[in-house]
Short mmCIF file of C-alpha atoms in Angstrom, two decimals:
data_model
loop_
_atom_site.label_atom_id
_atom_site.label_comp_id
_atom_site.label_asym_id
_atom_site.label_seq_id
_atom_site.Cartn_x
_atom_site.Cartn_y
_atom_site.Cartn_z
CA UNK A 572 41.64 220.46 109.74
CA UNK A 573 44.98 219.02 110.68
CA UNK A 574 47.97 219.96 108.50
CA UNK A 575 50.91 217.57 108.24
CA UNK A 576 54.44 218.88 107.78
CA UNK A 577 56.26 217.38 104.77
CA UNK A 578 58.83 214.78 105.75
CA UNK A 579 61.78 216.52 104.12
CA UNK A 580 61.01 219.74 105.95
CA UNK A 581 60.73 217.79 109.22
CA UNK A 582 64.25 216.47 108.75
CA UNK A 583 65.66 219.90 107.89
CA UNK A 584 64.11 221.40 111.06
CA UNK A 585 65.53 218.54 113.08
CA UNK A 586 69.04 219.26 111.79
CA UNK A 587 68.72 222.96 112.56
CA UNK A 588 67.66 222.22 116.15
CA UNK A 589 70.53 219.78 116.76
CA UNK A 590 73.38 221.06 119.01
CA UNK A 591 76.34 222.58 117.10
CA UNK A 592 78.96 220.78 119.24
CA UNK A 593 78.81 217.15 120.08
CA UNK A 594 80.24 215.31 123.05
CA UNK A 595 83.27 213.06 122.58
CA UNK A 596 82.44 209.95 120.61
CA UNK A 597 81.55 206.84 122.52
CA UNK A 598 81.85 203.23 121.36
CA UNK A 599 79.27 202.70 118.67
CA UNK A 600 76.82 199.85 118.50
CA UNK A 601 75.76 198.59 115.09
CA UNK A 602 73.02 200.76 113.62
CA UNK A 603 70.10 199.21 111.85
CA UNK A 604 69.12 201.60 109.14
CA UNK A 605 65.51 201.89 108.11
CA UNK A 606 64.71 200.24 104.81
CA UNK A 607 64.22 202.55 101.88
CA UNK A 608 60.63 201.38 101.57
CA UNK A 609 59.81 202.90 104.99
CA UNK A 610 60.49 206.38 103.69
CA UNK A 611 59.99 206.17 99.95
CA UNK A 612 60.57 209.89 99.50
CA UNK A 613 63.85 210.07 101.40
CA UNK A 614 65.29 206.56 101.15
CA UNK A 615 68.23 207.54 99.02
CA UNK A 616 69.01 210.51 101.28
CA UNK A 617 68.98 208.38 104.42
CA UNK A 618 71.40 205.89 102.89
CA UNK A 619 73.91 208.66 102.34
CA UNK A 620 74.08 209.41 106.10
CA UNK A 621 76.44 207.64 108.49
CA UNK A 622 73.64 207.34 111.05
CA UNK A 623 69.86 207.35 111.33
CA UNK A 624 68.71 210.92 112.19
CA UNK A 625 65.74 209.54 114.08
CA UNK A 626 67.96 207.42 116.30
CA UNK A 627 69.83 208.41 119.47
CA UNK A 628 72.83 206.34 118.26
CA UNK A 629 76.01 208.34 117.60
CA UNK A 630 77.97 207.76 114.37
CA UNK A 631 81.43 206.24 114.30
CA UNK A 632 84.16 208.85 114.57
CA UNK A 633 86.72 209.46 111.82
CA UNK A 634 89.43 207.92 114.01
CA UNK A 635 87.53 204.62 114.24
CA UNK A 636 87.11 204.39 110.43
CA UNK A 637 90.85 205.07 109.81
CA UNK A 638 91.87 202.37 112.26
CA UNK A 639 89.75 199.79 110.46
CA UNK A 640 91.35 200.77 107.08
CA UNK A 641 94.89 200.40 108.43
CA UNK A 642 94.14 196.91 109.73
CA UNK A 643 92.81 195.85 106.34
CA UNK A 644 95.90 197.19 104.61
CA UNK A 645 98.12 195.39 107.10
CA UNK A 646 96.30 192.11 106.47
CA UNK A 647 96.69 192.62 102.73
CA UNK A 648 100.45 193.22 103.11
CA UNK A 649 100.76 190.05 105.17
CA UNK A 650 98.96 188.05 102.47
CA UNK A 651 101.24 189.50 99.77
CA UNK A 652 104.35 188.66 101.78
CA UNK A 653 103.13 185.11 102.32
CA UNK A 654 102.48 184.72 98.58
CA UNK A 655 105.92 186.13 97.72
CA UNK A 656 107.64 183.84 100.22
CA UNK A 657 105.74 180.85 98.82
CA UNK A 658 106.75 181.80 95.29
CA UNK A 659 110.40 182.13 96.30
CA UNK A 660 110.29 178.71 97.98
CA UNK A 661 108.78 177.16 94.84
CA UNK A 662 111.41 178.79 92.62
CA UNK A 663 114.22 177.62 94.88
CA UNK A 664 112.85 174.09 95.01
CA UNK A 665 112.31 173.90 91.24
CA UNK A 666 115.64 175.57 90.53
CA UNK A 667 117.38 173.24 92.93
CA UNK A 668 115.74 170.25 91.29
CA UNK A 669 116.73 171.38 87.79
CA UNK A 670 120.21 172.34 88.96
CA UNK A 671 120.59 168.98 90.65
CA UNK A 672 119.47 167.16 87.49
CA UNK A 673 121.95 169.21 85.45
CA UNK A 674 124.82 168.48 87.83
CA UNK A 675 123.93 164.80 87.92
CA UNK A 676 123.89 164.57 84.11
CA UNK A 677 127.03 166.69 83.81
CA UNK A 678 128.78 164.21 86.08
CA UNK A 679 127.75 161.38 83.72
CA UNK A 680 128.78 163.18 80.51
CA UNK A 681 131.88 165.25 81.20
CA UNK A 682 135.18 164.49 82.82
CA UNK A 683 136.63 166.64 85.58
CA UNK A 684 135.29 168.23 88.73
CA UNK A 685 131.72 169.53 88.79
CA UNK A 686 133.07 172.81 90.15
CA UNK A 687 134.49 173.34 86.67
CA UNK A 688 130.96 174.14 85.48
CA UNK A 689 131.23 177.48 87.27
CA UNK A 690 134.39 178.51 85.41
CA UNK A 691 135.25 179.20 81.77
CA UNK A 692 138.24 177.51 80.17
CA UNK A 693 139.53 178.25 76.67
CA UNK A 694 138.85 175.39 74.31
CA UNK A 695 141.45 173.52 72.29
CA UNK A 696 141.76 175.15 68.89
CA UNK A 697 140.80 178.64 70.03
CA UNK A 698 144.39 179.83 69.74
CA UNK A 699 144.19 179.27 65.98
CA UNK A 700 140.62 180.56 65.84
CA UNK A 701 138.76 177.32 65.10
CA UNK A 702 137.34 174.49 67.23
CA UNK A 703 136.51 171.24 65.39
CA UNK A 704 134.11 168.75 66.98
CA UNK A 705 133.48 165.26 65.61
CA UNK A 706 129.80 164.34 66.00
CA UNK A 707 128.83 160.71 65.43
CA UNK A 708 125.54 158.88 65.85
CA UNK A 709 124.69 155.21 66.19
CA UNK A 710 121.78 153.01 67.25
CA UNK A 711 123.44 151.34 70.22
CA UNK A 712 120.30 152.20 72.22
CA UNK A 713 118.26 149.97 69.87
CA UNK A 714 119.40 146.37 70.57
CA UNK A 715 117.27 144.91 67.77
CA UNK A 716 118.81 147.17 65.14
CA UNK A 717 121.26 145.45 62.76
CA UNK A 718 124.72 147.02 62.99
CA UNK A 719 123.61 149.18 65.92
CA UNK A 720 127.21 150.09 66.82
CA UNK A 721 128.09 151.34 63.33
CA UNK A 722 128.40 155.12 63.27
CA UNK A 723 125.94 155.73 60.44
CA UNK A 724 126.01 159.49 61.06
CA UNK A 725 129.43 161.14 60.92
CA UNK A 726 129.68 164.91 60.97
CA UNK A 727 132.26 167.60 61.73
CA UNK A 728 131.09 170.81 63.40
CA UNK A 729 133.72 173.53 62.93
CA UNK A 730 133.32 176.74 64.96
CA UNK A 731 135.11 179.90 63.81
CA UNK A 732 135.69 181.52 67.20
CA UNK A 733 136.80 184.87 65.77
CA UNK A 734 134.06 185.56 63.25
CA UNK A 735 131.34 183.57 65.04
CA UNK A 736 130.53 181.48 61.99
CA UNK A 737 130.55 177.71 61.54
CA UNK A 738 130.13 174.90 59.09
CA UNK A 739 128.74 171.40 59.41
CA UNK A 740 130.25 168.78 57.12
CA UNK A 741 128.71 165.33 56.70
CA UNK A 742 131.14 162.53 55.88
CA UNK A 743 129.63 159.58 53.95
CA UNK A 744 129.39 156.45 56.06
CA UNK A 745 130.03 154.29 52.96
CA UNK A 746 133.37 155.91 52.11
CA UNK A 747 136.02 153.22 51.49
CA UNK A 748 138.92 154.05 53.82
CA UNK A 749 142.03 152.37 55.19
CA UNK A 750 141.41 151.60 58.87
CA UNK A 751 144.72 151.15 60.75
CA UNK A 752 145.10 147.51 61.69
CA UNK A 753 141.87 146.46 59.96
CA UNK A 754 142.50 147.15 56.29
CA UNK A 755 140.06 148.85 53.93
CA UNK A 756 136.52 149.07 55.24
CA UNK A 757 133.65 151.50 55.17
CA UNK A 758 134.12 154.60 57.30
CA UNK A 759 131.23 153.69 59.62
CA UNK A 760 133.11 150.53 60.68
CA UNK A 761 136.09 152.44 62.12
CA UNK A 762 134.40 152.96 65.51
CA UNK A 763 133.53 149.26 65.81
CA UNK A 764 137.05 148.19 64.83
CA UNK A 765 138.52 150.52 67.41
CA UNK A 766 136.48 149.01 70.25
CA UNK A 767 138.80 146.03 70.58
CA UNK A 768 141.35 145.96 73.38
CA UNK A 769 144.32 145.80 71.00
CA UNK A 770 143.43 149.24 69.64
CA UNK A 771 143.33 150.71 73.12
CA UNK A 772 146.71 149.18 73.85
CA UNK A 773 148.21 150.68 70.70
CA UNK A 774 147.69 154.34 71.45
CA UNK A 775 143.95 154.85 71.05
CA UNK A 776 142.77 155.90 74.52
CA UNK A 777 139.30 156.72 73.20
CA UNK A 778 138.89 153.35 71.52
CA UNK A 779 136.69 153.52 68.45
CA UNK A 780 136.39 157.30 68.57
CA UNK A 781 140.17 157.58 68.66
CA UNK A 782 140.48 155.47 65.50
CA UNK A 783 137.80 157.48 63.73
CA UNK A 784 139.50 160.74 64.74
CA UNK A 785 142.83 159.57 63.31
CA UNK A 786 141.28 158.60 59.96
CA UNK A 787 139.52 161.95 59.57
CA UNK A 788 142.60 163.94 60.54
CA UNK A 789 144.85 161.94 58.22
CA UNK A 790 142.60 161.55 55.17
CA UNK A 791 140.66 164.80 55.26
CA UNK A 792 143.25 167.08 56.83
CA UNK A 793 140.88 168.31 59.55
CA UNK A 794 142.33 168.52 63.09
CA UNK A 795 139.78 167.15 65.58
CA UNK A 796 139.69 168.82 68.99
CA UNK A 797 136.74 167.03 70.63
CA UNK A 798 134.23 164.30 69.90
CA UNK A 799 130.67 163.45 70.90
CA UNK A 800 129.10 160.01 70.40
CA UNK A 801 125.33 160.36 70.33
CA UNK A 802 122.65 157.66 70.37
CA UNK A 803 119.75 158.29 68.04
CA UNK A 804 117.38 158.50 71.01
CA UNK A 805 119.17 161.69 72.05
CA UNK A 806 117.66 163.48 69.05
CA UNK A 807 114.17 162.19 69.78
CA UNK A 808 114.30 163.02 73.50
CA UNK A 809 115.92 166.42 72.96
CA UNK A 810 113.30 167.46 70.40
CA UNK A 811 110.50 166.37 72.72
CA UNK A 812 112.18 168.17 75.63
CA UNK A 813 112.07 171.54 73.85
CA UNK A 814 108.52 171.07 72.59
CA UNK A 815 109.31 170.20 68.96
CA UNK A 816 111.39 171.82 66.21
CA UNK A 817 110.39 173.75 63.09
CA UNK A 818 111.86 172.64 59.75
CA UNK A 819 111.34 173.62 56.13
CA UNK A 820 111.15 170.82 53.58
CA UNK A 821 112.49 171.81 50.15
CA UNK A 822 112.33 168.64 48.09
CA UNK A 823 112.84 168.65 44.33
CA UNK A 824 109.66 166.57 44.16
CA UNK A 825 106.54 168.80 44.36
CA UNK A 826 104.91 166.21 46.65
CA UNK A 827 107.64 166.59 49.28
CA UNK A 828 109.31 163.63 51.04
CA UNK A 829 107.92 160.11 51.38
CA UNK A 830 109.56 156.94 52.68
CA UNK A 831 107.05 154.10 53.15
CA UNK A 832 109.36 152.09 55.40
CA UNK A 833 107.42 151.22 58.55
CA UNK A 834 107.95 153.19 61.74
CA UNK A 835 107.17 150.48 64.29
CA UNK A 836 106.46 153.07 66.98
CA UNK A 837 103.56 154.56 65.00
CA UNK A 838 102.90 151.73 62.48
CA UNK A 839 102.86 154.42 59.81
CA UNK A 840 105.30 155.41 57.06
CA UNK A 841 108.74 156.51 58.18
CA UNK A 842 108.38 159.93 56.55
CA UNK A 843 105.50 161.66 54.78
CA UNK A 844 106.01 165.42 54.67
CA UNK A 845 104.85 167.98 52.13
CA UNK A 846 107.11 170.78 51.00
CA UNK A 847 106.97 173.74 53.36
CA UNK A 848 107.16 174.33 57.10
CA UNK A 849 106.48 171.59 59.65
CA UNK A 850 106.75 171.28 63.42
CA UNK A 851 108.23 167.86 64.21
CA UNK A 852 108.00 165.96 67.47
CA UNK A 853 110.82 163.71 68.63
CA UNK A 854 109.66 160.56 66.83
CA UNK A 855 109.16 162.44 63.55
CA UNK A 856 112.59 164.06 63.82
CA UNK A 857 114.23 160.67 64.47
CA UNK A 858 112.40 159.14 61.49
CA UNK A 859 113.55 161.97 59.20
CA UNK A 860 117.13 161.54 60.45
CA UNK A 861 117.03 157.86 59.52
CA UNK A 862 115.13 157.99 56.22
CA UNK A 863 117.06 157.52 52.98
CA UNK A 864 114.10 156.98 50.68
CA UNK A 865 115.45 153.69 49.35
CA UNK A 866 112.22 151.71 49.91
CA UNK A 867 109.94 150.96 46.96
CA UNK A 868 107.50 153.81 46.37
CA UNK A 869 109.66 156.49 47.98
CA UNK A 870 109.88 159.96 46.49
CA UNK A 871 111.75 163.17 47.20
CA UNK A 872 115.02 161.50 48.28
CA UNK A 873 116.90 162.11 45.05
CA UNK A 874 120.33 161.99 46.69
CA UNK A 875 119.48 159.04 48.98
CA UNK A 876 121.98 158.98 51.86
CA UNK A 877 123.19 162.50 51.03
CA UNK A 878 119.57 163.68 51.41
CA UNK A 879 119.45 162.01 54.81
CA UNK A 880 122.62 163.73 56.04
CA UNK A 881 121.37 167.06 54.73
CA UNK A 882 118.17 166.62 56.76
CA UNK A 883 120.26 165.76 59.83
CA UNK A 884 122.22 169.01 59.51
CA UNK A 885 119.00 170.96 59.01
CA UNK A 886 117.46 169.50 62.18
CA UNK A 887 120.55 170.17 64.29
CA UNK A 888 120.33 173.86 63.35
CA UNK A 889 116.59 173.86 64.12
CA UNK A 890 117.24 172.23 67.50
CA UNK A 891 119.94 174.78 68.30
CA UNK A 892 117.48 177.58 67.45
CA UNK A 893 114.83 176.16 69.77
CA UNK A 894 117.16 175.52 72.71
CA UNK A 895 118.24 179.16 72.84
CA UNK A 896 114.69 180.56 72.87
CA UNK A 897 113.19 182.07 76.01
CA UNK A 898 110.42 179.46 76.01
CA UNK A 899 113.07 176.81 76.72
CA UNK A 900 115.67 178.69 78.77
CA UNK A 901 112.98 180.04 81.12
CA UNK A 902 111.17 176.70 81.48
CA UNK A 903 112.57 174.48 84.29
CA UNK A 904 110.64 171.45 83.06
CA UNK A 905 112.07 171.68 79.54
CA UNK A 906 115.59 172.28 80.83
CA UNK A 907 115.31 169.25 83.10
CA UNK A 908 114.12 167.03 80.23
CA UNK A 909 116.84 168.38 77.96
CA UNK A 910 119.49 167.59 80.59
CA UNK A 911 118.16 164.02 80.78
CA UNK A 912 118.18 163.67 76.99
CA UNK A 913 121.84 164.66 76.85
CA UNK A 914 122.93 162.83 79.98
CA UNK A 915 121.40 159.51 78.97
CA UNK A 916 122.58 159.39 75.37
CA UNK A 917 125.83 161.35 74.88
CA UNK A 918 129.49 160.47 75.47
CA UNK A 919 132.18 163.09 74.94
CA UNK A 920 135.70 164.10 75.92
CA UNK A 921 134.72 167.68 76.82
CA UNK A 922 135.66 168.59 80.41
CA UNK A 923 133.24 170.29 82.77
CA UNK A 924 135.40 173.42 82.78
CA UNK A 925 134.97 173.68 78.99
CA UNK A 926 131.18 173.37 78.86
CA UNK A 927 130.45 177.01 79.68
CA UNK A 928 132.79 178.23 76.95
CA UNK A 929 131.25 175.84 74.40
CA UNK A 930 127.80 177.17 75.31
CA UNK A 931 128.97 180.75 74.77
CA UNK A 932 130.52 179.97 71.38
CA UNK A 933 127.49 178.09 70.08
CA UNK A 934 125.11 180.80 71.30
CA UNK A 935 127.22 183.54 69.65
CA UNK A 936 127.16 181.74 66.28
CA UNK A 937 124.53 183.34 64.08
CA UNK A 938 122.29 180.89 62.25
CA UNK A 939 122.86 182.72 58.97
CA UNK A 940 126.59 182.08 59.45
CA UNK A 941 126.27 178.28 59.63
CA UNK A 942 127.13 176.53 56.36
CA UNK A 943 125.84 173.05 55.53
CA UNK A 944 128.46 171.15 53.49
CA UNK A 945 128.58 167.83 51.69
CA UNK A 946 131.32 166.25 49.56
CA UNK A 947 128.87 165.38 46.78
CA UNK A 948 128.22 169.10 46.23
CA UNK A 949 131.46 170.90 47.02
CA UNK A 950 131.36 174.26 45.25
CA UNK A 951 129.17 172.62 42.61
CA UNK A 952 131.43 169.58 42.20
CA UNK A 953 130.99 165.98 43.28
CA UNK A 954 134.22 164.96 44.96
CA UNK A 955 133.05 161.34 45.32
CA UNK A 956 132.34 158.42 43.01
CA UNK A 957 130.81 154.96 43.33
CA UNK A 958 133.24 152.21 44.19
CA UNK A 959 131.78 148.73 43.87
CA UNK A 960 133.49 145.54 45.00
CA UNK A 961 132.13 141.99 44.99
CA UNK A 962 129.31 142.08 47.50
CA UNK A 963 130.13 145.63 48.59
CA UNK A 964 128.74 148.96 47.41
CA UNK A 965 130.86 151.85 48.60
CA UNK A 966 132.12 155.34 47.76
CA UNK A 967 135.62 156.61 47.03
CA UNK A 968 137.20 159.99 46.28
CA UNK A 969 136.58 161.07 42.69
CA UNK A 970 140.37 161.27 42.26
CA UNK A 971 140.70 157.57 43.18
CA UNK A 972 140.82 155.31 46.22
CA UNK A 973 142.92 156.87 49.01
CA UNK A 974 143.48 160.02 46.90
CA UNK A 975 142.12 162.86 49.04
CA UNK A 976 143.91 165.75 47.31
CA UNK A 977 140.78 167.47 45.98
CA UNK A 978 138.82 166.82 49.16
CA UNK A 979 141.57 168.25 51.35
CA UNK A 980 141.88 171.35 49.13
CA UNK A 981 138.13 171.94 49.44
CA UNK A 982 138.17 171.52 53.22
CA UNK A 983 141.21 173.72 53.70
CA UNK A 984 139.31 176.53 52.00
CA UNK A 985 136.46 176.04 54.47
CA UNK A 986 138.82 176.01 57.43
CA UNK A 987 140.61 179.18 56.39
CA UNK A 988 139.66 182.55 57.86
CA UNK A 989 140.89 184.26 54.67
CA UNK A 990 137.78 185.36 52.75
CA UNK A 991 139.59 185.04 49.42
CA UNK A 992 140.47 181.43 50.16
CA UNK A 993 136.94 180.71 51.32
CA UNK A 994 135.41 182.13 48.14
CA UNK A 995 137.68 179.87 46.04
CA UNK A 996 136.85 181.78 42.86
CA UNK A 997 138.07 180.25 39.60
CA UNK A 998 140.45 182.42 37.54
CA UNK A 999 141.75 182.20 33.99
CA UNK A 1000 144.87 184.20 33.05
CA UNK A 1001 145.39 185.21 29.40
CA UNK A 1002 148.48 186.88 27.99
CA UNK A 1003 147.40 190.00 26.06
CA UNK A 1004 150.95 191.03 25.10
CA UNK A 1005 153.74 189.89 22.79
CA UNK A 1006 155.90 188.93 25.79
CA UNK A 1007 156.23 185.18 26.14
CA UNK A 1008 155.62 183.50 29.52
CA UNK A 1009 153.73 186.44 31.03
CA UNK A 1010 150.57 184.40 31.82
CA UNK A 1011 152.58 181.74 33.65
CA UNK A 1012 154.42 184.45 35.58
CA UNK A 1013 151.17 186.09 36.67
CA UNK A 1014 149.66 182.73 37.58
CA UNK A 1015 152.42 182.29 40.16
CA UNK A 1016 151.76 185.79 41.49
CA UNK A 1017 148.04 185.06 41.88
CA UNK A 1018 148.69 181.67 43.46
CA UNK A 1019 150.97 183.31 46.02
CA UNK A 1020 147.97 185.48 46.96
CA UNK A 1021 145.86 182.34 47.59
CA UNK A 1022 143.88 182.64 44.34
CA UNK A 1023 142.93 179.60 42.26
CA UNK A 1024 144.05 179.75 38.62
CA UNK A 1025 142.25 177.09 36.61
CA UNK A 1026 143.95 177.76 33.27
CA UNK A 1027 146.33 180.05 31.38
CA UNK A 1028 146.49 180.95 27.69
CA UNK A 1029 146.74 183.72 25.11
CA UNK A 1030 144.23 186.50 24.54
CA UNK A 1031 142.79 187.17 21.06
CA UNK A 1032 144.25 190.68 20.99
CA UNK A 1033 146.90 192.67 22.82
CA UNK A 1034 146.16 195.31 25.46
CA UNK A 1035 148.16 198.12 26.95
CA UNK A 1036 146.39 197.94 30.32
CA UNK A 1037 145.40 194.80 32.23
CA UNK A 1038 141.64 194.26 32.12
CA UNK A 1039 139.56 191.86 34.21
CA UNK A 1040 136.36 190.24 32.96
CA UNK A 1041 134.07 189.76 35.98
CA UNK A 1042 131.43 187.08 35.48
CA UNK A 1043 131.09 186.22 39.18
CA UNK A 1044 127.68 187.89 39.53
CA UNK A 1045 128.84 189.54 42.76
CA UNK A 1046 129.38 186.30 44.70
CA UNK A 1047 133.14 186.80 45.18
CA UNK A 1048 133.60 190.32 46.60
CA UNK A 1049 136.86 189.55 48.44
CA UNK A 1050 138.45 188.18 45.27
CA UNK A 1051 137.36 191.21 43.24
CA UNK A 1052 138.82 193.51 45.90
CA UNK A 1053 142.17 191.70 45.78
CA UNK A 1054 142.30 191.77 41.96
CA UNK A 1055 141.60 195.50 42.06
CA UNK A 1056 144.53 195.93 44.45
CA UNK A 1057 146.83 193.92 42.17
CA UNK A 1058 145.82 195.28 38.74
CA UNK A 1059 143.74 198.42 39.26
CA UNK A 1060 140.06 199.14 38.79
CA UNK A 1061 139.70 197.92 35.20
CA UNK A 1062 136.71 195.56 35.26
CA UNK A 1063 134.25 194.73 32.51
CA UNK A 1064 131.25 192.37 32.35
CA UNK A 1065 131.68 191.82 28.62
CA UNK A 1066 133.02 188.30 28.06
CA UNK A 1067 134.13 187.36 24.53
CA UNK A 1068 135.52 184.07 25.92
CA UNK A 1069 132.20 182.74 27.27
CA UNK A 1070 132.26 179.66 25.06
CA UNK A 1071 135.92 178.95 25.71
CA UNK A 1072 136.56 179.29 29.45
CA UNK A 1073 134.34 178.61 32.47
CA UNK A 1074 135.60 180.91 35.24
CA UNK A 1075 134.54 183.62 37.67
CA UNK A 1076 137.23 186.06 36.53
CA UNK A 1077 139.31 186.20 33.35
CA UNK A 1078 142.44 188.29 33.76
CA UNK A 1079 143.74 189.79 30.49
CA UNK A 1080 147.38 190.65 31.25
CA UNK A 1081 148.35 193.88 29.48
CA UNK A 1082 151.64 195.59 28.70
CA UNK A 1083 151.57 197.40 32.05
CA UNK A 1084 152.58 194.07 33.66
CA UNK A 1085 155.61 193.47 31.45
CA UNK A 1086 158.73 193.57 33.66
CA UNK A 1087 160.92 196.59 33.05
CA UNK A 1088 164.18 195.82 31.27
CA UNK A 1089 167.33 196.26 33.30
CA UNK A 1090 170.37 197.91 31.70
CA UNK A 1091 173.76 196.37 32.36
CA UNK A 1092 176.80 198.52 32.91
#
């Protein structure tokens, strides 16, 4: 009977009989390994070997395997370098394209050499800590629009360069003003009147913008450092360039805002927005900037044109927020479109050397530090009134036509960097002593410290120490601090004069403020 040796044992004996030292490796021909099915009991073991033990073929040496690995790594490095070089070329091309678009548009917008873009020049007004920019908008880009050249949007952007705050003030287009050389007209007509050659010949190098600047400086007491004339399409194109803006609608009407006037671009209503957050595209932003809610069936536009200007200020802040996000600054396509939006629709007297500084100032201004102001709600007061003439519906200062005293006082408080002046708290001074004239004397002292004294009078009872009734609810901390410095820390919230005086602080002058008597020799 023939006995067969098990296959695994056969292989082990074969290994034991193999020579312990092998000759130097020769070039290796490809080895065809036996399929696992040929040796079902040892298939997995055979696959783990580098060569077939039943073959006379020699395995590849370690040196040969290493050489093949180095070549693969070298090829991989070459591919990575090619990819990196391609990426750099793309970045350079795209960056060059965007940079070229920016330079081209900068040449159209700003005066001065393009090399000025690479420098930083101090802006006019920085020496006094405030840069005031007149922003106006018209529809000159819409030939079919009635009164397209009228500046229906007039706004002053004032940048506090020391504290990095700002305010935006909308000036009513229907304000009845005296236009030099043209008589009394609405404020939005000043730019049109100034376009004539006789205005340019009489000291208005900027034409209509020069006339408008003079009126604002003279009537409102605001020095204007720069101007920008913006077509309405600039807003639409800029919003589309950055991918839309986010706004919050806070209408007094629970339904939100609705103006059924037809938007001929969409054939829908001009505005239909619920209260809450919305992302607007360019056309929607332009519609909201134009809507006054004066069409039949409108709702939510309680203040009409004042509502419109408030929405304009809100959208400018939203656009500023979006421009300075990484999604825009790191996107060449968006930057290119934004440059086109500005270049095609903006005229200004900024120089190229001033652009970089303007960018830095706007970027450094915190959104929470930007105030939105209107003359119909100035510290809770309406500084305007209706002024109707035959065939004309206009506005005038509440104090009377051409009387800008109250308006200038309000704006000077906004322009001041003194926190006490900016708070503009209302004070009442009452004499709580038997000394005549003490309240009037202290009123002058408070006025000299830039405090507003609304009224003076006599207290119901005398006091030995000056006491201050604080009913400001904490909204005037700088004023409280100054009063503490002047009269000591003697505050009380109890107000027995609530039905008599409406003020933030009531100062009860005590005997400690009576001037000491002088003895004569």
